[in-house]
Tab-separated table of N, CA and C in Angstrom:
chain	number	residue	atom	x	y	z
D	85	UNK	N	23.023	-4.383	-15.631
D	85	UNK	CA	22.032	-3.429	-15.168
D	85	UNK	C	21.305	-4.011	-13.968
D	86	UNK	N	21.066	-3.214	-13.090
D	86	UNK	CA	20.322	-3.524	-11.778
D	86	UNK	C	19.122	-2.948	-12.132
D	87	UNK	N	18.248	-3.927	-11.325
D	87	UNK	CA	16.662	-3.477	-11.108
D	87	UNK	C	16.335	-4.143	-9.935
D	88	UNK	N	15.582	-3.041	-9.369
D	88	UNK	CA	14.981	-3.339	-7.805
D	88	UNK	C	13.974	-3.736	-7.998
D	89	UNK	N	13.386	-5.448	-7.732
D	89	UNK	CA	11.926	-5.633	-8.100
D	89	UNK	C	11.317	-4.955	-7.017
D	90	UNK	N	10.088	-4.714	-7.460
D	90	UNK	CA	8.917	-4.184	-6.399
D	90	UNK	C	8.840	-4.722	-5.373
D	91	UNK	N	8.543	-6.149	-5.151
D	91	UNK	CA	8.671	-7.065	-3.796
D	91	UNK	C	10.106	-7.373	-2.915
D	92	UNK	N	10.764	-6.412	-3.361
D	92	UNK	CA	12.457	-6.675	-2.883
D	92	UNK	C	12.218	-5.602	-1.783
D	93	UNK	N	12.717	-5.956	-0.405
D	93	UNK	CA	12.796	-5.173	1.038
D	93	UNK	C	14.361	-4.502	0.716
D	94	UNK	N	14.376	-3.935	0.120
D	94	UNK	CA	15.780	-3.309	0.381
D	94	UNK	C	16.301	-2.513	1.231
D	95	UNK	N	17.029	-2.694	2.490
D	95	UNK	CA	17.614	-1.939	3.518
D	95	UNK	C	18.330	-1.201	3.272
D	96	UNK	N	19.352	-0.619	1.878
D	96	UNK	CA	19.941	-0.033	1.617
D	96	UNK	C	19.267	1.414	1.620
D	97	UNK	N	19.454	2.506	1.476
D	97	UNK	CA	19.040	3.484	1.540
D	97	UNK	C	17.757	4.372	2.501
D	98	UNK	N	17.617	3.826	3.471
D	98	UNK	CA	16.523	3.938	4.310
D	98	UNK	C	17.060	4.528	5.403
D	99	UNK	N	16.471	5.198	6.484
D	99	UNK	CA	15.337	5.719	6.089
D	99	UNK	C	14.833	6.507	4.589
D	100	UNK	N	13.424	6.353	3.857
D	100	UNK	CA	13.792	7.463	2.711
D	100	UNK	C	12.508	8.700	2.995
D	101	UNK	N	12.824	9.891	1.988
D	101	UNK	CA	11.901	10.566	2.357
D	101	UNK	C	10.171	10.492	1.398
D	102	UNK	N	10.457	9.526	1.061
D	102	UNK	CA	9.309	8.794	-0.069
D	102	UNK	C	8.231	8.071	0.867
D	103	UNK	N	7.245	9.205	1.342
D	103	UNK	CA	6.380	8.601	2.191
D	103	UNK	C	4.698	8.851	1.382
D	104	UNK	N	4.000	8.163	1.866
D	104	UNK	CA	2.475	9.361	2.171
D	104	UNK	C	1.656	9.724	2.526
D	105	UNK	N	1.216	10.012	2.142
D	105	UNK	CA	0.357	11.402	2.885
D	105	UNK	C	-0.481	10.649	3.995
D	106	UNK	N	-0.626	9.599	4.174
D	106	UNK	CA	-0.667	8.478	5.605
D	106	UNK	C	0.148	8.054	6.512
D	107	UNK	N	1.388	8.421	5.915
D	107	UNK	CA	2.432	7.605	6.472
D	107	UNK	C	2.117	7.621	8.218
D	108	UNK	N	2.543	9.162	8.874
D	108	UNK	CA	2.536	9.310	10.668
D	108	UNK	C	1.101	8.400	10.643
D	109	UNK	N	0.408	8.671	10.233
D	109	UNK	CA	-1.029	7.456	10.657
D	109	UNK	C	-0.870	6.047	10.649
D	110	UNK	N	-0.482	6.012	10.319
D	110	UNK	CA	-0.008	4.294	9.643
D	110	UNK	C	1.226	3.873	10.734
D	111	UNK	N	2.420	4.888	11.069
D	111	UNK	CA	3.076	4.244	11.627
D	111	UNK	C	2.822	4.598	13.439
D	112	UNK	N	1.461	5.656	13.392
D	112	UNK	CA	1.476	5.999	15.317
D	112	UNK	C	0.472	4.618	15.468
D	113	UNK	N	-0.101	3.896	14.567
D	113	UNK	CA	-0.973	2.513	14.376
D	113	UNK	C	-0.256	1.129	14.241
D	114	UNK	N	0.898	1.571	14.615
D	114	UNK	CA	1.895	0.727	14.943
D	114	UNK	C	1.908	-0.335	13.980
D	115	UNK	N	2.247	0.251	12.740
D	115	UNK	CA	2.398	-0.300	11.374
D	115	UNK	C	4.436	-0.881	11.173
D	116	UNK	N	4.139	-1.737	10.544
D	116	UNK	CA	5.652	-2.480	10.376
D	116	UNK	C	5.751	-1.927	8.685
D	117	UNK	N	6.854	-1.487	8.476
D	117	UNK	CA	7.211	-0.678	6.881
D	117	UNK	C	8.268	-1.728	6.566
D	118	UNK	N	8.409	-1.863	5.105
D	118	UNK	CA	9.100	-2.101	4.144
D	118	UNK	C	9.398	-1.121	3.344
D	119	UNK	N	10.475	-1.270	2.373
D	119	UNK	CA	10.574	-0.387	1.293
D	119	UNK	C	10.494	-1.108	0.157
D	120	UNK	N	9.604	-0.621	-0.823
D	120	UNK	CA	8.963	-0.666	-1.774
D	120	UNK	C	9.363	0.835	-3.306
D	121	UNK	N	9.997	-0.191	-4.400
D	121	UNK	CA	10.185	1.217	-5.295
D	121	UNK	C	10.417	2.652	-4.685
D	122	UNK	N	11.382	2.411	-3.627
D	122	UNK	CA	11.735	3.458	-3.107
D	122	UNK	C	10.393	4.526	-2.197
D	123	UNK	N	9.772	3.555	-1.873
D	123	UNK	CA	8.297	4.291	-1.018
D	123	UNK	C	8.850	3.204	0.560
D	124	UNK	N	8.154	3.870	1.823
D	124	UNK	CA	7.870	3.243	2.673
D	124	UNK	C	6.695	3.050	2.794
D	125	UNK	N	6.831	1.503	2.609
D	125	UNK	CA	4.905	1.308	2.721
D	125	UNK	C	4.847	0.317	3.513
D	126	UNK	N	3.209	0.026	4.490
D	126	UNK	CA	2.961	-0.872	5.534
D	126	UNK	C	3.382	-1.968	4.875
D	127	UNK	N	3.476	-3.256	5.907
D	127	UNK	CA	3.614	-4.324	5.514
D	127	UNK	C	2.319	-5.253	6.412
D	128	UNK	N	2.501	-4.765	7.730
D	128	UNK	CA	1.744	-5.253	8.596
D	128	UNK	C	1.376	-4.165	9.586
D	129	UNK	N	0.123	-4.893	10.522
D	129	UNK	CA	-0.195	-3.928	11.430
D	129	UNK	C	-0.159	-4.744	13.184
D	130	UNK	N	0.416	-4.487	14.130
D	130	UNK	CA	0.380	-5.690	15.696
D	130	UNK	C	-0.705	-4.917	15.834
D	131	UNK	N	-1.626	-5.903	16.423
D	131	UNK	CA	-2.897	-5.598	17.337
D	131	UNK	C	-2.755	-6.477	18.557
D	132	UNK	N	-2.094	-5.785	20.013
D	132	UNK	CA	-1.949	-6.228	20.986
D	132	UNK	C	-0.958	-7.136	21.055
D	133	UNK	N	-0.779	-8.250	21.154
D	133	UNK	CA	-0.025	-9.199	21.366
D	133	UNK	C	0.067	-10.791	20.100
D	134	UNK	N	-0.922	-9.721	18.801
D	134	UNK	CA	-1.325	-11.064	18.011
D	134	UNK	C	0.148	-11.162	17.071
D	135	UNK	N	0.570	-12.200	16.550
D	135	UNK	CA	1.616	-12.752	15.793
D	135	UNK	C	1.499	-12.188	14.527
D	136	UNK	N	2.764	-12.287	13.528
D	136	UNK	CA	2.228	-11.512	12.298
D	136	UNK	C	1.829	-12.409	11.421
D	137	UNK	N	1.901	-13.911	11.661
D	137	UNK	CA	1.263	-14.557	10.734
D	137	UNK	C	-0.830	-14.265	10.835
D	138	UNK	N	-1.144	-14.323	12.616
D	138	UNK	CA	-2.305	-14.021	12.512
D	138	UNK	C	-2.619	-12.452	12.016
D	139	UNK	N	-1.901	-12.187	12.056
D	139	UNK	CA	-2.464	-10.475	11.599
D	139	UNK	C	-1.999	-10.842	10.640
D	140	UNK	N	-1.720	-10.982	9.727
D	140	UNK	CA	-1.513	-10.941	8.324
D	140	UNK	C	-2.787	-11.733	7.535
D	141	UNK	N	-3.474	-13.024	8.146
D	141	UNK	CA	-4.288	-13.814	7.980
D	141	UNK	C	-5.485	-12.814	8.040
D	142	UNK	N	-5.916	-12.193	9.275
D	142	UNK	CA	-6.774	-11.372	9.426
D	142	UNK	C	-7.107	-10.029	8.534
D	143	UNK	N	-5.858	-9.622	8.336
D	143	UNK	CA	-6.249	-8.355	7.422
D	143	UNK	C	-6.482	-8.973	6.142
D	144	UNK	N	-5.902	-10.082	5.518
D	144	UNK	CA	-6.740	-10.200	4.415
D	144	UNK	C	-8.029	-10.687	4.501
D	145	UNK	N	-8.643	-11.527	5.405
D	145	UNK	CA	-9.922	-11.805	5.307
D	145	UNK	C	-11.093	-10.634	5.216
D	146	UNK	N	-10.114	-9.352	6.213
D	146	UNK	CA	-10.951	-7.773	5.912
D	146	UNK	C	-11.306	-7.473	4.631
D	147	UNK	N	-9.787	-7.115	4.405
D	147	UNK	CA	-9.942	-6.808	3.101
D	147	UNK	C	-10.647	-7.671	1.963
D	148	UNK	N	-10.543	-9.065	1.530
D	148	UNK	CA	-11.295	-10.341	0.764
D	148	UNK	C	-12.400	-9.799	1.266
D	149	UNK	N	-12.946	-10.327	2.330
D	149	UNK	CA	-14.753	-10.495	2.285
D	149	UNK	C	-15.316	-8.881	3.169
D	150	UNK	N	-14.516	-7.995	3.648
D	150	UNK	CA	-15.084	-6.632	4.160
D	150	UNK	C	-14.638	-5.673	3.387
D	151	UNK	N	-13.849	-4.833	3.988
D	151	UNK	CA	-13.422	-3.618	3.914
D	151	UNK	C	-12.501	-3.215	4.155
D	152	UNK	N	-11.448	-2.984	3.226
D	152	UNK	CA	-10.220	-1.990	3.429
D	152	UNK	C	-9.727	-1.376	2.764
D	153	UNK	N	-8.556	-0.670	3.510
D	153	UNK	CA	-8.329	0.436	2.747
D	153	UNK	C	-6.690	-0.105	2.150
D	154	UNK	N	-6.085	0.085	1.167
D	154	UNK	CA	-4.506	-0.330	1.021
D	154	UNK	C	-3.926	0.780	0.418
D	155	UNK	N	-2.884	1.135	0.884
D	155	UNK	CA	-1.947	2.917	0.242
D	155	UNK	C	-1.200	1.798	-0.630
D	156	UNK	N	-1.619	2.430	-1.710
D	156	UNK	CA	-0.617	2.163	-3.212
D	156	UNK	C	-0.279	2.981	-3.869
D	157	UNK	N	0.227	3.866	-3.226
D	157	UNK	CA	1.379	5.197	-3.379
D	157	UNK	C	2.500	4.819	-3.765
D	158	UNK	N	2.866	3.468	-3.821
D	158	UNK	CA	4.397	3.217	-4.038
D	158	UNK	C	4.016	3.058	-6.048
D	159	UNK	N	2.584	2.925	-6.326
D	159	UNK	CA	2.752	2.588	-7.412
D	159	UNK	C	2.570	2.943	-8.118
D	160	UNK	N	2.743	4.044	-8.031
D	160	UNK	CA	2.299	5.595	-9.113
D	160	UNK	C	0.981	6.067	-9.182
D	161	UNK	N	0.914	6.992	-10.187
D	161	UNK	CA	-0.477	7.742	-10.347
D	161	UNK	C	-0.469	7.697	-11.393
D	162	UNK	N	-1.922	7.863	-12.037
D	162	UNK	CA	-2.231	8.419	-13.485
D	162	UNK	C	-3.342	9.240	-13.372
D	163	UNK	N	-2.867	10.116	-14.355
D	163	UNK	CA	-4.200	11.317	-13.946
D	163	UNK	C	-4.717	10.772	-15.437
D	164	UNK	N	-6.290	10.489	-15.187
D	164	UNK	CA	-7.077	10.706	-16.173
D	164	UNK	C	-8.115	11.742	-16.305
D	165	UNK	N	-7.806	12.718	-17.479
D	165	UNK	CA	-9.043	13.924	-17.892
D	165	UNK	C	-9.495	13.686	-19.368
D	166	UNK	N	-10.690	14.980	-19.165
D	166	UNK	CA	-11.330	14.957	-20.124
D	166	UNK	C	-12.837	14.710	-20.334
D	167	UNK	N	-13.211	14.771	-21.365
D	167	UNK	CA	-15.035	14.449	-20.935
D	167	UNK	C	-15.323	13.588	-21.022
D	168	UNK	N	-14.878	12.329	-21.221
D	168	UNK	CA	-15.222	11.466	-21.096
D	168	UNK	C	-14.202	10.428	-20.140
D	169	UNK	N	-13.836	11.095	-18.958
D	169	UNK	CA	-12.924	10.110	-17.999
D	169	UNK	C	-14.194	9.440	-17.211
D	170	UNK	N	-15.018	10.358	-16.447
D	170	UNK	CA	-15.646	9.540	-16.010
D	170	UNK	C	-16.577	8.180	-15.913
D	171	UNK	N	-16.740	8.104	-17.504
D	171	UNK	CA	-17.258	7.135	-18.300
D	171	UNK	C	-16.280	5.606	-18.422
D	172	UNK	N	-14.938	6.349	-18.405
D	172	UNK	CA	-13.680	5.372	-18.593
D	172	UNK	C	-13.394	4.610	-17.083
D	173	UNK	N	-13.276	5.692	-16.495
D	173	UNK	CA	-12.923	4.680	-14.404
D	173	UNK	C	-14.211	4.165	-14.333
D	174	UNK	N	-15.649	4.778	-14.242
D	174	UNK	CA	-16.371	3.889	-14.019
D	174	UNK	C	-16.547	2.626	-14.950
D	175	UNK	N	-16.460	2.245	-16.065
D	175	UNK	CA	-16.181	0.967	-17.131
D	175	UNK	C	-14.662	0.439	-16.908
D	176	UNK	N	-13.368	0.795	-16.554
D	176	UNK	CA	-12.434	0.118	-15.858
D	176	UNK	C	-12.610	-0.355	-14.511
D	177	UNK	N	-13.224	0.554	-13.869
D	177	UNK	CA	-12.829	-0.020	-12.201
D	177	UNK	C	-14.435	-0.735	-11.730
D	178	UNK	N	-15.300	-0.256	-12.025
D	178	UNK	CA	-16.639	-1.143	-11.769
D	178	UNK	C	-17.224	-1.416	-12.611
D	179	UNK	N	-16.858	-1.540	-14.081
D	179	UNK	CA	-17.195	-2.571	-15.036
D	179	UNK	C	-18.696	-2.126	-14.838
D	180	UNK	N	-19.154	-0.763	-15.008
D	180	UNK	CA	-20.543	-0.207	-15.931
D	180	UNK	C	-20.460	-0.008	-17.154
């Protein structure tokens, strides 16, 4: 049995139509894609003439100590309802 790990770049089947709803933004921002669980998702972003080790260095320090944003569309969804969801994401995701 084959399994495609998540971190595996697989060139086989690409282009795919497994994008989202960011994707043209992401790539007119002159974003570098991988494929991911059958998603195209950023990997990196060139800003001018910088290397991808420094841009790679840089966007995490954004993201670590500022602000960012990361599409994790490749990694599914879960819909949570009900009357008491909101009680549940806010005590999972900011631990009130």
């Amino acid at each position: 049995m084959f399994y495609n790990w998540s971190y595996t770049n697989r060139l086989g089947g690409r282009p795919t139509d497994r994008v989202s709803g960011v994707y043209g933004r992401l790539k007119r921002d002159k974003g570098h894609f991988l494929f991911r669980n059958g998603w195209e998702v950023p990997q990196v972003f060139d800003i001018d003439e910088e290397g991808m080790l420094s841009t790679l260095s840089r966007e995490y320090q954004m993201v670590t100590n500022k602000c960012g944003v990361i599409d994790m569309s490749w990694k599914g969804k879960i819909e949570v309802k009900g009357e008491d969801s909101d009680a549940l994401m806010n005590y999972a995701i900011c631990t009130q």
